[in-house]
CSV table of C-alpha atoms and ligand atoms in Angstrom, one decimal:
chain,number,residue,atom,x,y,z
A,5,MET,CA,56.2,121.5,125.6
A,6,LYS,CA,59.6,120.2,126.6
A,7,ILE,CA,62.0,120.3,123.6
A,8,LEU,CA,65.4,118.8,123.2
A,9,VAL,CA,67.8,120.1,120.5
A,10,VAL,CA,70.7,117.7,119.7
A,11,GLY,CA,74.0,119.3,118.7
A,12,SER,CA,76.4,122.0,119.6
A,13,GLY,CA,77.0,124.2,116.6
A,14,GLY,CA,75.8,127.5,115.2
A,15,ARG,CA,72.9,125.7,113.5
A,16,GLU,CA,71.7,124.3,116.9
A,17,HIS,CA,72.0,127.7,118.6
A,18,ALA,CA,69.9,129.1,115.7
A,19,LEU,CA,67.3,126.4,116.2
A,20,VAL,CA,67.2,126.9,120.0
A,21,TRP,CA,66.9,130.7,119.5
A,22,LYS,CA,64.0,130.2,117.1
A,23,ILE,CA,62.3,127.6,119.3
A,24,ALA,CA,62.7,129.8,122.4
A,25,GLN,CA,60.4,132.4,120.7
A,26,SER,CA,57.6,129.9,120.5
A,27,PRO,CA,54.8,130.2,123.2
A,28,LYS,CA,54.6,126.4,123.0
A,29,ALA,CA,58.2,125.9,124.3
A,30,LYS,CA,58.0,125.8,128.0
A,31,LYS,CA,61.5,124.3,128.5
A,32,ILE,CA,64.3,123.7,126.1
A,33,PHE,CA,67.3,121.4,126.6
A,34,CYS,CA,70.4,121.3,124.3
A,35,ALA,CA,72.8,118.3,124.2
A,36,PRO,CA,75.6,119.1,124.4
A,37,GLY,CA,75.1,122.7,123.4
A,38,ASN,CA,77.5,125.7,123.7
A,39,ALA,CA,77.8,128.9,125.6
A,40,GLY,CA,75.1,130.5,123.4
A,41,THR,CA,72.5,127.8,123.8
A,42,ALA,CA,73.2,127.9,127.6
A,43,GLN,CA,71.5,131.3,127.7
A,44,LEU,CA,68.2,130.0,126.2
A,45,ALA,CA,68.2,126.4,127.1
A,46,GLU,CA,69.6,124.0,129.7
A,47,ASN,CA,72.7,122.4,128.3
A,48,ILE,CA,73.0,118.6,129.0
A,49,PRO,CA,76.4,117.0,128.8
A,50,ILE,CA,75.5,114.2,126.4
A,51,LYS,CA,77.3,113.9,123.1
A,52,ALA,CA,75.2,114.3,119.9
A,53,ASP,CA,76.0,110.8,118.7
A,54,ASP,CA,75.3,109.1,122.0
A,55,VAL,CA,71.9,108.0,120.9
A,56,ASN,CA,71.1,105.7,123.8
A,57,SER,CA,71.9,108.2,126.5
A,58,LEU,CA,69.8,110.8,124.6
A,59,LYS,CA,66.9,108.4,124.5
A,60,LYS,CA,67.2,107.8,128.3
A,61,PHE,CA,67.4,111.5,128.9
A,62,ALA,CA,64.3,112.1,126.8
A,63,GLN,CA,62.4,109.4,128.6
A,64,ASP,CA,63.4,110.4,132.0
A,65,ASN,CA,62.5,114.0,131.4
A,66,GLY,CA,59.3,113.7,129.4
A,67,ILE,CA,60.6,115.3,126.3
A,68,ASP,CA,57.8,116.1,123.9
A,69,LEU,CA,59.9,116.7,120.8
A,70,THR,CA,63.6,116.1,119.9
A,71,VAL,CA,65.1,118.1,117.1
A,72,VAL,CA,68.3,116.7,115.6
A,73,GLY,CA,71.0,119.1,114.2
A,74,PRO,CA,73.8,116.9,112.9
A,75,GLU,CA,73.8,114.0,110.4
A,76,VAL,CA,75.7,111.5,112.5
A,77,PRO,CA,72.9,110.7,115.0
A,78,LEU,CA,70.3,110.5,112.2
A,79,VAL,CA,72.4,108.1,110.2
A,80,ALA,CA,73.0,106.1,113.4
A,81,GLY,CA,69.2,105.7,113.7
A,82,LEU,CA,68.3,108.2,116.5
A,83,VAL,CA,64.8,108.6,115.1
A,84,ASP,CA,64.1,104.9,114.9
A,85,VAL,CA,65.4,104.4,118.5
A,86,PHE,CA,63.2,107.2,119.8
A,87,GLU,CA,60.1,106.2,117.9
A,88,ALA,CA,60.5,102.6,119.1
A,89,VAL,CA,59.8,103.8,122.7
A,90,GLY,CA,57.1,106.3,121.7
A,91,LEU,CA,59.2,109.5,121.7
A,92,LYS,CA,58.8,112.1,118.9
A,93,ALA,CA,61.9,113.1,117.0
A,94,PHE,CA,62.3,115.4,114.0
A,95,GLY,CA,64.3,113.9,111.2
A,96,PRO,CA,64.4,110.9,108.8
A,97,SER,CA,64.7,107.3,109.9
A,98,LYS,CA,68.0,105.5,109.6
A,99,ALA,CA,67.1,103.9,106.3
A,100,ALA,CA,66.0,107.2,104.8
A,101,ALA,CA,69.1,109.1,106.2
A,102,MET,CA,71.1,106.9,103.8
A,103,ILE,CA,70.6,109.8,101.4
A,104,GLU,CA,73.4,111.5,103.3
A,105,GLY,CA,75.0,108.5,104.9
A,106,SER,CA,76.0,106.9,101.6
A,107,LYS,CA,77.1,108.8,98.5
A,108,VAL,CA,76.6,105.5,96.5
A,109,TRP,CA,73.1,105.1,97.8
A,110,SER,CA,72.4,108.7,97.1
A,111,LYS,CA,73.7,108.6,93.6
A,112,GLN,CA,71.8,105.5,92.8
A,113,PHE,CA,68.6,107.1,94.2
A,114,MET,CA,69.1,110.1,92.0
A,115,ILE,CA,69.7,108.1,88.9
A,116,LYS,CA,66.6,105.9,89.6
A,117,ASN,CA,64.4,108.9,90.1
A,118,ASP,CA,65.7,111.0,87.3
A,119,ILE,CA,67.0,113.7,89.6
A,120,PRO,CA,69.5,115.8,87.6
A,121,THR,CA,73.0,115.2,88.9
A,122,ALA,CA,76.6,114.8,87.7
A,123,LYS,CA,77.4,111.7,85.6
A,124,ALA,CA,79.2,109.3,87.8
A,125,GLY,CA,80.8,105.9,88.2
A,126,ILE,CA,80.7,103.8,91.4
A,127,PHE,CA,83.7,101.6,92.4
A,128,ASP,CA,84.8,99.3,95.1
A,129,ASP,CA,88.2,98.5,93.7
A,130,LEU,CA,91.2,100.7,93.1
A,131,ALA,CA,92.0,99.3,89.6
A,132,SER,CA,88.7,100.1,88.0
A,133,ALA,CA,88.4,103.4,89.8
A,134,SER,CA,91.8,104.5,88.3
A,135,GLU,CA,90.8,103.2,84.9
A,136,TYR,CA,87.7,105.4,85.0
A,137,ILE,CA,89.6,108.5,86.1
A,138,LYS,CA,92.0,108.0,83.1
A,139,GLU,CA,89.0,107.5,80.8
A,140,ILE,CA,87.1,110.6,81.9
A,141,GLY,CA,90.1,112.9,82.6
A,142,ALA,CA,90.3,116.0,84.9
A,143,PRO,CA,88.7,118.0,86.4
A,144,ILE,CA,86.9,115.3,88.2
A,145,VAL,CA,85.4,114.8,91.7
A,146,VAL,CA,86.2,111.9,94.0
A,147,LYS,CA,83.8,111.1,96.9
A,148,ALA,CA,84.2,108.6,99.7
A,149,ASP,CA,81.0,106.7,100.1
A,150,GLY,CA,80.3,107.1,103.8
A,151,LEU,CA,80.3,110.0,106.3
A,152,ALA,CA,83.7,111.7,106.6
A,153,ALA,CA,83.0,114.8,108.6
A,154,GLY,CA,82.6,116.9,105.5
A,155,LYS,CA,86.1,115.9,104.2
A,156,GLY,CA,85.2,113.0,102.0
A,157,VAL,CA,84.7,115.0,98.8
A,158,ILE,CA,87.9,115.9,96.8
A,159,VAL,CA,87.5,118.2,93.8
A,160,CYS,CA,90.5,117.3,91.6
A,161,GLN,CA,92.0,119.6,88.9
A,162,THR,CA,94.3,117.0,87.5
A,163,GLU,CA,94.3,113.2,86.9
A,164,ALA,CA,97.2,112.8,89.2
A,165,GLU,CA,95.3,114.5,92.0
A,166,ALA,CA,92.4,112.2,91.4
A,167,LEU,CA,94.6,109.1,91.4
A,168,ALA,CA,96.1,110.3,94.7
A,169,ALA,CA,92.6,110.9,96.1
A,170,ILE,CA,91.5,107.3,95.5
A,171,GLU,CA,94.8,106.0,96.8
A,172,LEU,CA,94.1,108.0,100.0
A,173,ILE,CA,90.5,107.0,100.4
A,174,MET,CA,90.6,103.3,99.2
A,175,ARG,CA,94.1,102.1,100.0
A,176,LYS,CA,95.2,104.2,102.9
A,177,GLN,CA,91.7,104.3,104.3
A,178,GLU,CA,91.9,107.9,105.4
A,179,PHE,CA,88.2,107.8,106.2
A,180,GLY,CA,88.0,104.2,107.4
A,181,GLN,CA,85.2,102.1,106.0
A,182,ALA,CA,83.6,105.2,104.6
A,183,GLY,CA,86.2,104.8,101.8
A,184,ASP,CA,85.4,101.1,100.9
A,185,ARG,CA,83.5,102.5,97.9
A,186,VAL,CA,83.8,105.7,96.0
A,187,VAL,CA,81.7,107.8,93.6
A,188,ILE,CA,83.7,109.4,90.9
A,189,GLU,CA,81.9,112.1,89.0
A,190,GLU,CA,82.1,114.8,86.4
A,191,CYS,CA,83.0,118.2,87.8
A,192,LEU,CA,80.1,120.6,87.4
A,193,LYS,CA,80.6,124.3,86.7
A,194,GLY,CA,78.3,127.0,87.9
A,195,GLU,CA,77.2,128.7,91.1
A,196,GLU,CA,76.1,126.8,94.1
A,197,ALA,CA,73.0,127.4,96.2
A,198,SER,CA,71.4,125.5,99.1
A,199,ILE,CA,67.8,124.5,98.9
A,200,ILE,CA,66.6,123.5,102.3
A,201,ALA,CA,63.1,122.1,102.4
A,202,LEU,CA,60.8,120.4,105.0
A,203,THR,CA,58.8,117.4,104.2
A,204,ASP,CA,56.4,115.1,106.1
A,205,GLY,CA,56.8,112.4,103.5
A,206,LYS,CA,54.0,113.9,101.4
A,207,SER,CA,54.0,117.7,101.3
A,208,VAL,CA,57.2,119.6,100.6
A,209,VAL,CA,57.8,123.1,101.9
A,210,PRO,CA,60.9,124.8,100.6
A,211,LEU,CA,62.4,127.2,103.2
A,212,ALA,CA,64.0,130.5,102.0
A,213,SER,CA,66.9,130.0,99.6
A,214,SER,CA,70.5,130.5,100.8
A,215,GLN,CA,74.1,130.3,99.8
A,216,ASP,CA,77.0,129.1,101.8
A,217,HIS,CA,80.7,130.1,101.5
A,218,LYS,CA,82.7,126.9,101.7
A,219,ARG,CA,86.3,128.1,101.2
A,220,ALA,CA,88.3,129.6,104.0
A,221,TYR,CA,89.4,132.8,102.3
A,222,ASP,CA,88.0,135.7,100.3
A,223,ASN,CA,87.2,135.1,96.6
A,224,ASP,CA,86.6,131.4,97.3
A,225,GLU,CA,90.3,130.7,97.8
A,226,GLY,CA,92.0,128.4,100.3
A,227,PRO,CA,90.9,125.1,101.8
A,228,ASN,CA,87.3,123.9,102.2
A,229,THR,CA,85.7,124.5,105.6
A,230,GLY,CA,82.4,123.7,107.2
A,231,GLY,CA,81.1,127.1,105.9
A,232,MET,CA,82.5,130.6,106.5
A,233,GLY,CA,79.2,132.5,106.1
A,234,ALA,CA,75.8,132.4,104.4
A,235,TYR,CA,73.1,134.7,103.2
A,236,SER,CA,69.4,134.4,102.5
A,237,PRO,CA,67.7,134.8,100.0
A,238,ALA,CA,70.1,133.7,97.3
A,239,PRO,CA,69.3,135.9,94.3
A,240,ILE,CA,70.5,133.1,91.9
A,241,VAL,CA,67.4,131.1,93.0
A,242,THR,CA,64.8,133.0,91.0
A,243,ASP,CA,61.1,131.9,91.3
A,244,ARG,CA,61.5,130.1,88.1
A,245,LEU,CA,64.5,128.2,89.2
A,246,MET,CA,62.8,127.3,92.5
A,247,ASP,CA,59.8,125.9,90.5
A,248,GLU,CA,62.2,123.9,88.4
A,249,ILE,CA,64.0,122.5,91.6
A,250,ASP,CA,60.6,121.8,93.1
A,251,VAL,CA,59.4,119.8,90.1
A,252,ASN,CA,62.7,118.1,89.1
A,253,VAL,CA,64.4,117.6,92.5
A,254,LEU,CA,62.2,117.9,95.6
A,255,ARG,CA,59.0,116.1,94.3
A,256,PRO,CA,61.0,113.2,92.7
A,257,PHE,CA,62.9,112.9,96.0
A,258,VAL,CA,59.7,112.4,98.1
A,259,ASN,CA,58.1,110.2,95.5
A,260,GLY,CA,61.3,108.2,95.2
A,261,MET,CA,61.5,107.6,98.9
A,262,ALA,CA,57.9,106.5,99.1
A,263,GLN,CA,58.5,104.1,96.2
A,264,ALA,CA,61.5,102.7,98.1
A,265,GLY,CA,59.1,102.0,101.0
A,266,LEU,CA,60.5,104.9,103.1
A,267,THR,CA,58.6,107.7,104.6
A,268,TYR,CA,61.1,110.6,104.6
A,269,LYS,CA,60.3,113.1,107.3
A,270,GLY,CA,62.5,116.1,108.2
A,271,VAL,CA,64.8,118.2,106.2
A,272,ILE,CA,65.8,117.7,102.6
A,273,TYR,CA,68.9,119.8,102.0
A,274,ALA,CA,69.8,119.8,98.3
A,275,GLY,CA,73.2,121.2,97.5
A,276,ILE,CA,72.6,122.6,94.0
A,277,MET,CA,75.0,123.6,91.2
A,278,VAL,CA,73.2,126.0,88.9
A,279,THR,CA,74.8,124.9,85.6
A,280,LYS,CA,74.2,126.2,82.1
A,281,ASP,CA,72.0,123.1,81.6
A,282,GLY,CA,69.9,123.9,84.6
A,283,PRO,CA,70.1,122.9,88.3
A,284,LYS,CA,71.9,119.7,89.2
A,285,VAL,CA,72.2,118.1,92.6
A,286,LEU,CA,75.8,117.9,94.1
A,287,GLU,CA,74.6,116.2,97.2
A,288,PHE,CA,71.7,115.6,99.5
A,289,ASN,CA,71.9,116.1,103.2
A,290,CYS,CA,69.3,114.9,105.7
A,291,ARG,CA,69.5,117.8,108.1
A,292,PHE,CA,69.7,121.6,108.3
A,293,GLY,CA,72.7,123.4,106.8
A,294,ASP,CA,75.3,125.1,109.0
A,295,PRO,CA,75.7,128.1,108.6
A,296,GLU,CA,72.6,128.5,106.3
A,297,THR,CA,70.2,127.8,109.2
A,298,GLN,CA,71.4,131.0,111.0
A,299,PRO,CA,70.2,133.5,108.3
A,300,ILE,CA,67.2,131.3,107.5
A,301,MET,CA,66.0,131.3,111.2
A,302,MET,CA,66.4,135.0,111.4
A,303,ARG,CA,64.1,135.4,108.4
A,304,MET,CA,61.4,132.9,109.5
A,305,LYS,CA,58.4,134.8,110.8
A,306,SER,CA,56.2,131.9,111.7
A,307,ASP,CA,56.5,129.9,114.9
A,308,ILE,CA,58.8,127.0,114.1
A,309,VAL,CA,57.4,124.6,116.7
A,310,PRO,CA,54.1,123.8,115.1
A,311,VAL,CA,55.9,123.4,111.8
A,312,LEU,CA,58.3,120.8,113.3
A,313,GLU,CA,55.4,119.1,114.9
A,314,ALA,CA,53.5,119.0,111.7
A,315,VAL,CA,56.5,117.3,109.9
A,316,VAL,CA,56.6,114.6,112.6
A,317,ALA,CA,52.8,114.1,112.5
A,318,GLY,CA,52.6,114.0,108.7
A,319,LYS,CA,50.4,117.2,108.6
A,320,LEU,CA,52.7,119.7,107.0
A,321,ASP,CA,51.1,122.5,105.0
A,322,HIS,CA,52.9,125.2,103.0
A,323,ARG,CA,50.7,128.0,104.6
A,324,MET,CA,52.5,127.4,107.9
A,325,VAL,CA,55.7,129.1,106.9
A,326,GLU,CA,56.1,132.8,106.4
A,327,TRP,CA,59.2,134.9,105.7
A,328,ASP,CA,60.6,138.3,106.6
A,329,GLU,CA,61.1,140.1,103.4
A,330,ARG,CA,64.4,141.4,104.6
A,331,ALA,CA,67.7,139.6,103.7
A,332,ALA,CA,70.0,138.1,106.4
A,333,VAL,CA,73.7,137.6,106.3
A,334,CYS,CA,75.8,135.4,108.6
A,335,VAL,CA,79.6,136.0,108.9
A,336,VAL,CA,81.4,133.2,110.6
A,337,VAL,CA,84.3,134.3,112.9
A,338,ALA,CA,86.7,131.4,113.1
A,339,ALA,CA,89.7,130.5,115.3
A,340,GLY,CA,93.2,131.3,113.9
A,341,GLY,CA,94.4,128.3,111.9
A,342,TYR,CA,90.9,126.9,111.1
A,343,PRO,CA,90.3,124.7,109.1
A,344,GLY,CA,93.7,123.4,110.0
A,345,LYS,CA,95.0,123.2,113.6
A,346,TYR,CA,93.8,125.9,116.0
A,347,ASP,CA,94.0,126.8,119.6
A,348,LYS,CA,91.0,126.8,122.0
A,349,GLY,CA,90.3,128.7,125.2
A,350,MET,CA,90.7,132.2,123.8
A,351,GLU,CA,88.6,134.7,125.7
A,352,ILE,CA,86.0,136.4,123.5
A,353,THR,CA,85.1,140.1,124.2
A,354,GLY,CA,82.4,142.4,122.7
A,355,LEU,CA,79.5,140.0,122.8
A,356,ASP,CA,77.6,142.1,125.4
A,357,LYS,CA,77.7,145.1,123.1
A,358,LEU,CA,75.7,143.2,120.5
A,359,ASP,CA,73.1,141.9,123.0
A,360,GLN,CA,70.5,144.6,122.6
A,361,GLN,CA,71.0,145.5,118.9
A,362,PRO,CA,67.8,145.0,116.9
A,363,GLY,CA,68.2,142.9,113.8
A,364,VAL,CA,71.5,141.4,114.9
A,365,PHE,CA,72.2,138.2,116.6
A,366,VAL,CA,75.4,136.3,117.4
A,367,PHE,CA,75.0,132.6,117.1
A,368,HIS,CA,77.6,130.7,119.0
A,369,ALA,CA,79.3,127.6,117.5
A,370,GLY,CA,82.6,126.6,119.1
A,371,THR,CA,82.2,128.4,122.5
A,372,LYS,CA,82.0,127.5,126.1
A,373,LEU,CA,81.9,129.2,129.4
A,374,SER,CA,85.3,129.2,131.2
A,375,ALA,CA,85.5,128.6,134.9
A,376,SER,CA,85.4,132.3,135.5
A,377,GLY,CA,82.2,132.6,133.6
A,378,GLN,CA,83.8,134.2,130.5
A,379,VAL,CA,82.8,133.0,127.0
A,380,ALA,CA,85.9,131.4,125.4
A,381,THR,CA,86.6,129.7,122.1
A,382,ALA,CA,86.1,125.9,122.0
A,383,GLY,CA,86.1,125.0,118.3
A,384,GLY,CA,87.1,126.1,114.8
A,385,ARG,CA,84.1,128.0,113.8
A,386,VAL,CA,83.5,130.1,116.8
A,387,LEU,CA,80.6,132.5,116.2
A,388,GLY,CA,78.1,133.3,113.4
A,389,VAL,CA,77.4,137.1,113.5
A,390,THR,CA,74.1,137.4,111.7
A,391,ALA,CA,72.1,140.5,110.7
A,392,LEU,CA,69.0,141.4,108.9
A,393,GLY,CA,68.8,144.3,106.5
A,394,ASP,CA,66.5,145.8,103.8
A,395,GLY,CA,68.1,144.0,101.0
A,396,ILE,CA,71.4,142.1,100.9
A,397,LYS,CA,73.5,145.2,100.8
A,398,PHE,CA,72.3,146.5,104.1
A,399,ALA,CA,72.3,143.1,105.6
A,400,ILE,CA,76.0,142.8,104.7
A,401,GLU,CA,76.8,146.2,106.2
A,402,ASN,CA,74.9,145.4,109.4
A,403,ALA,CA,76.6,142.1,109.8
A,404,TYR,CA,80.1,143.5,109.3
A,405,ARG,CA,79.4,146.5,111.6
A,406,ALA,CA,78.5,144.0,114.3
A,407,VAL,CA,81.6,141.8,113.6
A,408,GLU,CA,83.8,144.8,114.5
A,409,PHE,CA,82.7,144.4,118.1
A,410,ILE,CA,84.0,140.9,118.4
A,411,ARG,CA,87.5,140.2,119.5
A,412,PHE,CA,89.5,137.1,120.4
A,413,LYS,CA,93.1,136.2,119.8
A,414,GLY,CA,93.8,134.9,116.3
A,415,GLN,CA,90.2,135.4,115.0
A,416,HIS,CA,89.7,135.4,111.2
A,417,PHE,CA,86.7,135.9,109.0
A,418,ARG,CA,85.9,136.4,105.3
A,419,LYS,CA,85.4,140.0,104.2
A,420,ASP,CA,83.3,139.1,101.2
A,421,ILE,CA,80.3,137.2,102.5
A,422,GLY,CA,77.4,138.1,100.2
A,423,LYS,CA,79.5,139.7,97.5
A,424,LYS,CA,78.3,137.2,94.9
A,425,ALA,CA,74.7,138.1,95.6
A,426,LEU,CA,75.5,141.8,95.2
A,427,ARG,CA,77.2,141.1,91.9
A,428,ARG,CA,74.2,139.1,90.7
A,429,LEU,CA,71.9,141.9,91.6
A,430,GLY,CA,74.2,144.3,89.7
A,431,ARG,CA,75.2,146.5,92.7
B,153,AMP,P1,79.8,117.8,100.0
B,153,AMP,O1,80.9,117.4,101.0
B,153,AMP,O2,79.2,116.6,99.3
B,153,AMP,O3,79.0,118.8,100.5
B,153,AMP,O4,80.6,118.5,98.7
B,153,AMP,C1,81.4,119.5,99.1
B,153,AMP,C2,81.6,120.5,97.9
B,153,AMP,O5,82.3,119.8,96.9
B,153,AMP,C3,80.3,121.0,97.3
B,153,AMP,O6,79.7,122.0,98.0
B,153,AMP,C4,80.9,121.5,95.9
B,153,AMP,O7,81.5,122.7,96.1
B,153,AMP,C5,81.9,120.4,95.7
B,153,AMP,N1,81.4,119.4,94.7
B,153,AMP,C6,80.8,118.2,95.0
B,153,AMP,N2,80.4,117.6,93.9
B,153,AMP,C7,80.9,118.3,92.8
B,153,AMP,C8,80.8,118.2,91.4
B,153,AMP,N3,80.3,117.1,90.8
B,153,AMP,N4,81.3,119.2,90.7
B,153,AMP,C9,81.9,120.3,91.2
B,153,AMP,N5,82.0,120.4,92.6
B,153,AMP,C10,81.5,119.5,93.4
B,154,LIG,N1,76.8,124.4,104.9
B,154,LIG,C1,77.1,123.1,104.5
B,154,LIG,C2,76.5,122.0,105.2
B,154,LIG,O1,75.8,122.2,106.2
B,154,LIG,O2,76.8,120.9,104.9
């Protein structure tokens, strides 16, 4: 098969890496890819959101399956455009991707289908939004309706912050039209976990549980980022909790989509807050998580290609997915200044030393090959150093031992990835 992976982050390198192990994959392309995907696939210089150029490439090159990483092309309707010309693409249709594309749609969907979530109000004018904030009080969470590159959610500790947030989103239009409407909701307390599941619109197969680390610095301090590290499994997700999420979140999701006349195929990513009243959904995404996909792919034993094909064909079966019992930890090494302003073009050394280490893999994110053939930084999150281990403790040790080999100017990474899991396990 010829397979095209769309995107250029650590998640896409992890997907390419896993797909490359399949005997079914004869040729892999990645658009636009990074220096890591270039080693396993042919990088194609088409941007991830250039749906029409991607379609033309897939047609011209006889692509058998396209796997989409980021949300933007899914929300823009990549799957519909591909299917209209008989191409197979893994992911939800444009209408179904509204689950991530609109926070208003998503909240209404959850309410309609009794999916546990934070109590919320939906507003399209500033006056009633501010009235609601004053009525509910802080802490409170303000969410711009549309896609905002992960920046549209503002967790506010005071009423003043929340009023400033709606001002920023609705009047100053910080996120453009994405801010024409807002969801304002109660602030949930607890520990977060990511539940990433596959569905073909009928069956739901949860993948191994995982946890992200969203804040930039140790002890969950500092600004929000795209994710500074992840581990799998997440010990907070016990079998019992997983069953509860399956019954109260994943199944109502698939049934709700079907009732809305939509066949949802692809990834259901539920960002869950485990509260004292049980699991509640913070958000749904319509794609794999980044960096959660890195440890999850390291732990997946089964060939992923038949699984992706089964999702597209509506033939998914839970027996298709098996897991390595070991834990996996991904430590993201970021550029100095990230998530604020950062420099690019820093030469990275030490990657060759990790090439042959069993149980360790360095997924590239913001990297590219310089003119001299050196790997250099090209983004904020640069690498995801990922390691397996017998239990989370050893996985953490292995990942940090590997991180020591990596050097580039200004690099920073969290030193406490996985600590929460250790604490929960009482170690
Ligand atoms: P999102 O951009 O939708 O992934 O949300 C980003 C982050 O905001 C989540 O991972 C949570 O940490 C936080 N968040 C979102 N909604 C809530 C909520 N209702 N209560 C507390 N934190 C929230
Ligand atoms: N890890 C967070 C996300 O993919 O949205």
